[in-house]
Amino acid sequence: MGRRNEPPRLPEGSFAAWSRDRLALARRGADECGDVWQLEPGVYIAATAGPCEAVLRRAQEFRQASPPLFPPLKRSSGAPTPEERAHAHAARMRGLRPQAVAARIGEIAPGAARFPDQWPTGQDVEVLPLVRNALAEIGVHYVFSEDAPTLLPFASQLFLAREVLERPSRWVWPRWVPTPARRFRTRQQVAFTNALRPIVRRRRSSGRLGDDMLGQMLQPSSRYGLLTEEAILDTLPGITVATFETPSRAASWILLHLAWYPQAAGRVAAEAALLPTDPAATTSTHLDSLQYTQALVREVLRLHPPSWLLVRRATRQTQLADYSIDAGSTVLVCPYTAHRDAREHSEPDRFRPERWLDDSGSPAKPGVFLSFGTGPHGCEGAALAMAMLTLLTAQTARCYHLSEPPGPQPGYQVTTFGGLATVGLRLRATLRS
Ligand code: HEM
């Protein structure tokens, strides 16, 4: 391969500079090198919309490289076949597709309406744990409805196990080494599975499968038949945590923007005033009417995509933009820089929810938006996430003005490992009169 086909490299773009400030280096790479650049030999960054979308869509050539949240506990039958994976995916999507979410807005809304009551007013409160608890209640209820109270404590432990595993460590252990963090994850996964198994069996033997996401997964599919108990128990730990882990990172960014932009928060509050007094009566029509709130959520996700860097591995020698990529190379897809490209979004660093609305207040032609990924591995829970976040944002702004603690320095850290998050963010809520 000729050297001129290699993506450009920053002079000092080494892993050392990368570990000091990954966001800043990602931006410099995009500004100075363009569409695709090289962090070090065999590690490339797709920095703008075209190459990002190409990598995510060409899933055979660029394979997902991160391990599953919760690998199957043990399998007598070996790793799931492509057919089994497609079956489990179809079963999950029955419960997560936009129409399924739209039909259950009245079950999501009460949890969002309770959120402001859980927020102690008049004091600085750490936001991330607060939103995580609220979203875990909503998400776990969405998956298991009346069985949610049994499973919620186990779901919180699953989250904790993930958090421990994601702490940056000096050593990268091979996947088969049973480190204390991995053993803790396995114990929590076993505990969750043991609590879930009798629920699955009870629902199947009684024939009352339920209208929730678990119920949808228990329905036979016309194409694949019944999903096995083993496949259900393997897939649900990851899905359960996914309902609140990334959404809570997104929610804390959104609440920070409500504090930074009181006028925008006022506009959200005005929309929220039109929601029904009984949250259970909320429908998808009400949700659709929260146009500005949805635009605000989308704008925060554009500026701060929680999954800001997606990892892929090239399965064969291939082309990306004008460059040759060797088999085995790592390709990092960067929604963060793709979203801050002025060719896609005017004044890309400005917070401007209106960019997602046209003058009549309806959705405008979108620029690139990769916060939920795209292609075969795009986010399965995007509709659920948007519904939860829109309602939570509306209910918070309806009740409160939010503000940051006074002081020259932000009291939180922006972390980039395991998702873009505001760790330690504290906000104060005061009643909106
Ligand atoms: C703001 C909230 C969320 C964001 C920003 C987000 C983002 C993403 C992104 C970027 C991907 C693609 C990862 C990749 O291509 O490597 C993804 C995948 C996924 N998401 Fe989400 N997500 C969110 C909420 C949710 C929720 C609520 C669920 C609920 C179940 C969920 C379930 C999943 C699943 C199962 C996948 C894996 C799809 C696959 O590998 O085929 N996500 N998410």
mmCIF file of N, CA and C and ligand atoms in Angstrom, residues 56 64 89 92 96 239 242-243 246-247 250 301 306-307 310 312 370-373 376-382 384-385 388-389, ligand 1:
data_model
loop_
_atom_site.group_PDB
_atom_site.id
_atom_site.type_symbol
_atom_site.label_atom_id
_atom_site.label_comp_id
_atom_site.label_asym_id
_atom_site.label_seq_id
_atom_site.Cartn_x
_atom_site.Cartn_y
_atom_site.Cartn_z
ATOM 1 N N LEU A 56 -20.309 2.976 10.105
ATOM 2 C CA LEU A 56 -21.399 2.369 10.880
ATOM 3 C C LEU A 56 -22.319 1.537 9.977
ATOM 4 N N GLN A 64 -18.199 -4.345 15.025
ATOM 5 C CA GLN A 64 -18.240 -3.786 16.380
ATOM 6 C C GLN A 64 -17.159 -4.442 17.226
ATOM 7 N N HIS A 89 -32.899 -10.045 18.572
ATOM 8 C CA HIS A 89 -33.015 -8.642 18.162
ATOM 9 C C HIS A 89 -34.466 -8.328 17.779
ATOM 10 N N ARG A 92 -36.624 -8.086 20.863
ATOM 11 C CA ARG A 92 -36.431 -6.830 21.608
ATOM 12 C C ARG A 92 -37.136 -5.685 20.889
ATOM 13 N N LEU A 96 -39.512 -2.227 21.570
ATOM 14 C CA LEU A 96 -38.783 -0.947 21.599
ATOM 15 C C LEU A 96 -39.030 -0.062 20.387
ATOM 16 N N ILE A 239 -30.137 -5.053 28.320
ATOM 17 C CA ILE A 239 -31.220 -4.138 27.942
ATOM 18 C C ILE A 239 -31.707 -3.353 29.162
ATOM 19 N N ALA A 242 -29.319 -0.717 29.916
ATOM 20 C CA ALA A 242 -29.330 0.282 28.830
ATOM 21 C C ALA A 242 -30.506 1.253 28.961
ATOM 22 N N THR A 243 -31.593 0.829 29.604
ATOM 23 C CA THR A 243 -32.738 1.738 29.703
ATOM 24 C C THR A 243 -32.424 2.974 30.551
ATOM 25 N N THR A 246 -27.123 5.160 29.762
ATOM 26 C CA THR A 246 -26.808 6.290 28.873
ATOM 27 C C THR A 246 -27.845 7.403 29.013
ATOM 28 N N PRO A 247 -29.144 7.079 29.138
ATOM 29 C CA PRO A 247 -30.097 8.181 29.323
ATOM 30 C C PRO A 247 -29.772 9.060 30.527
ATOM 31 N N ALA A 250 -27.199 11.522 29.529
ATOM 32 C CA ALA A 250 -27.816 12.557 28.674
ATOM 33 C C ALA A 250 -28.631 13.518 29.533
ATOM 34 N N LEU A 301 -28.039 16.494 22.879
ATOM 35 C CA LEU A 301 -27.417 15.238 22.431
ATOM 36 C C LEU A 301 -26.455 15.477 21.258
ATOM 37 N N PRO A 306 -23.539 11.290 24.475
ATOM 38 C CA PRO A 306 -22.944 10.458 25.536
ATOM 39 C C PRO A 306 -22.056 9.353 24.957
ATOM 40 N N SER A 307 -22.472 8.759 23.822
ATOM 41 C CA SER A 307 -21.610 7.755 23.179
ATOM 42 C C SER A 307 -20.829 8.503 22.099
ATOM 43 N N LEU A 310 -17.318 5.558 18.949
ATOM 44 C CA LEU A 310 -17.754 4.166 18.780
ATOM 45 C C LEU A 310 -16.613 3.377 18.135
ATOM 46 N N ARG A 312 -14.770 0.311 16.120
ATOM 47 C CA ARG A 312 -14.950 -0.722 15.106
ATOM 48 C C ARG A 312 -13.588 -1.297 14.725
ATOM 49 N N LEU A 370 -25.776 11.660 14.915
ATOM 50 C CA LEU A 370 -25.302 10.287 15.127
ATOM 51 C C LEU A 370 -25.275 9.902 16.605
ATOM 52 N N SER A 371 -26.011 10.659 17.430
ATOM 53 C CA SER A 371 -25.959 10.346 18.862
ATOM 54 C C SER A 371 -26.510 8.961 19.164
ATOM 55 N N PHE A 372 -27.380 8.454 18.302
ATOM 56 C CA PHE A 372 -27.890 7.094 18.495
ATOM 57 C C PHE A 372 -27.225 6.127 17.512
ATOM 58 N N GLY A 373 -26.095 6.526 16.917
ATOM 59 C CA GLY A 373 -25.442 5.680 15.922
ATOM 60 C C GLY A 373 -26.317 5.588 14.683
ATOM 61 N N PRO A 376 -26.822 -1.145 11.040
ATOM 62 C CA PRO A 376 -27.361 -2.348 11.691
ATOM 63 C C PRO A 376 -27.223 -2.342 13.214
ATOM 64 N N HIS A 377 -26.240 -1.617 13.753
ATOM 65 C CA HIS A 377 -26.093 -1.617 15.220
ATOM 66 C C HIS A 377 -26.537 -0.305 15.848
ATOM 67 N N GLY A 378 -27.328 0.476 15.109
ATOM 68 C CA GLY A 378 -27.841 1.726 15.675
ATOM 69 C C GLY A 378 -28.660 1.435 16.931
ATOM 70 N N CYS A 379 -28.852 2.474 17.754
ATOM 71 C CA CYS A 379 -29.487 2.285 19.067
ATOM 72 C C CYS A 379 -30.893 1.703 18.938
ATOM 73 N N GLU A 380 -31.134 0.633 19.683
ATOM 74 C CA GLU A 380 -32.464 0.012 19.672
ATOM 75 C C GLU A 380 -33.446 0.812 20.521
ATOM 76 N N GLY A 381 -32.927 1.574 21.471
ATOM 77 C CA GLY A 381 -33.802 2.244 22.436
ATOM 78 C C GLY A 381 -33.992 3.727 22.163
ATOM 79 N N ALA A 382 -33.710 4.180 20.916
ATOM 80 C CA ALA A 382 -33.747 5.624 20.648
ATOM 81 C C ALA A 382 -35.135 6.225 20.936
ATOM 82 N N LEU A 384 -37.491 5.108 22.948
ATOM 83 C CA LEU A 384 -37.743 5.107 24.399
ATOM 84 C C LEU A 384 -36.932 6.219 25.072
ATOM 85 N N ALA A 385 -35.663 6.345 24.673
ATOM 86 C CA ALA A 385 -34.805 7.371 25.273
ATOM 87 C C ALA A 385 -35.388 8.759 25.023
ATOM 88 N N MET A 388 -38.501 9.301 27.265
ATOM 89 C CA MET A 388 -38.186 9.490 28.691
ATOM 90 C C MET A 388 -37.546 10.853 28.925
ATOM 91 N N LEU A 389 -36.573 11.201 28.059
ATOM 92 C CA LEU A 389 -35.823 12.441 28.282
ATOM 93 C C LEU A 389 -36.701 13.666 28.045
HETATM 94 C C1 HEM B 1 -29.782 9.067 25.335
HETATM 95 C C2 HEM B 1 -29.822 7.775 25.412
HETATM 96 C C3 HEM B 1 -29.078 6.817 24.516
HETATM 97 C C4 HEM B 1 -28.026 7.063 23.681
HETATM 98 C C5 HEM B 1 -27.296 8.373 23.432
HETATM 99 C C6 HEM B 1 -27.700 5.796 23.053
HETATM 100 C C7 HEM B 1 -26.694 5.639 22.106
HETATM 101 C C8 HEM B 1 -26.437 4.451 21.459
HETATM 102 C C9 HEM B 1 -25.471 4.309 20.404
HETATM 103 C C10 HEM B 1 -24.593 5.408 19.838
HETATM 104 C C11 HEM B 1 -25.486 3.008 20.018
HETATM 105 C C12 HEM B 1 -24.652 2.381 18.906
HETATM 106 C C13 HEM B 1 -23.377 1.808 19.459
HETATM 107 C C14 HEM B 1 -22.456 1.366 18.338
HETATM 108 O O1 HEM B 1 -22.757 1.567 17.170
HETATM 109 O O2 HEM B 1 -21.389 0.834 18.683
HETATM 110 C C15 HEM B 1 -26.451 2.328 20.848
HETATM 111 C C16 HEM B 1 -26.719 0.971 20.787
HETATM 112 C C17 HEM B 1 -27.670 0.350 21.565
HETATM 113 N N1 HEM B 1 -28.559 0.939 22.413
HETATM 114 FE FE1 HEM B 1 -28.620 2.895 22.906
HETATM 115 N N2 HEM B 1 -28.539 4.835 23.522
HETATM 116 C C18 HEM B 1 -29.419 5.425 24.404
HETATM 117 C C19 HEM B 1 -30.461 4.809 25.062
HETATM 118 C C20 HEM B 1 -30.799 3.485 24.950
HETATM 119 C C21 HEM B 1 -31.950 2.885 25.591
HETATM 120 C C22 HEM B 1 -32.987 3.606 26.443
HETATM 121 C C23 HEM B 1 -31.927 1.577 25.271
HETATM 122 C C24 HEM B 1 -32.984 0.617 25.743
HETATM 123 C C25 HEM B 1 -33.111 -0.520 25.726
HETATM 124 C C26 HEM B 1 -30.766 1.341 24.407
HETATM 125 C C27 HEM B 1 -30.382 0.133 23.868
HETATM 126 C C28 HEM B 1 -29.355 -0.034 22.967
HETATM 127 C C29 HEM B 1 -28.958 -1.329 22.435
HETATM 128 C C30 HEM B 1 -29.551 -2.684 22.781
HETATM 129 C C31 HEM B 1 -27.894 -1.101 21.542
HETATM 130 C C32 HEM B 1 -27.081 -2.123 20.773
HETATM 131 C C33 HEM B 1 -27.520 -2.261 19.342
HETATM 132 C C34 HEM B 1 -26.628 -3.250 18.596
HETATM 133 O O3 HEM B 1 -25.467 -3.434 18.952
HETATM 134 O O4 HEM B 1 -27.119 -3.855 17.644
HETATM 135 N N3 HEM B 1 -30.117 2.539 24.244
HETATM 136 N N4 HEM B 1 -27.032 3.226 21.703
#
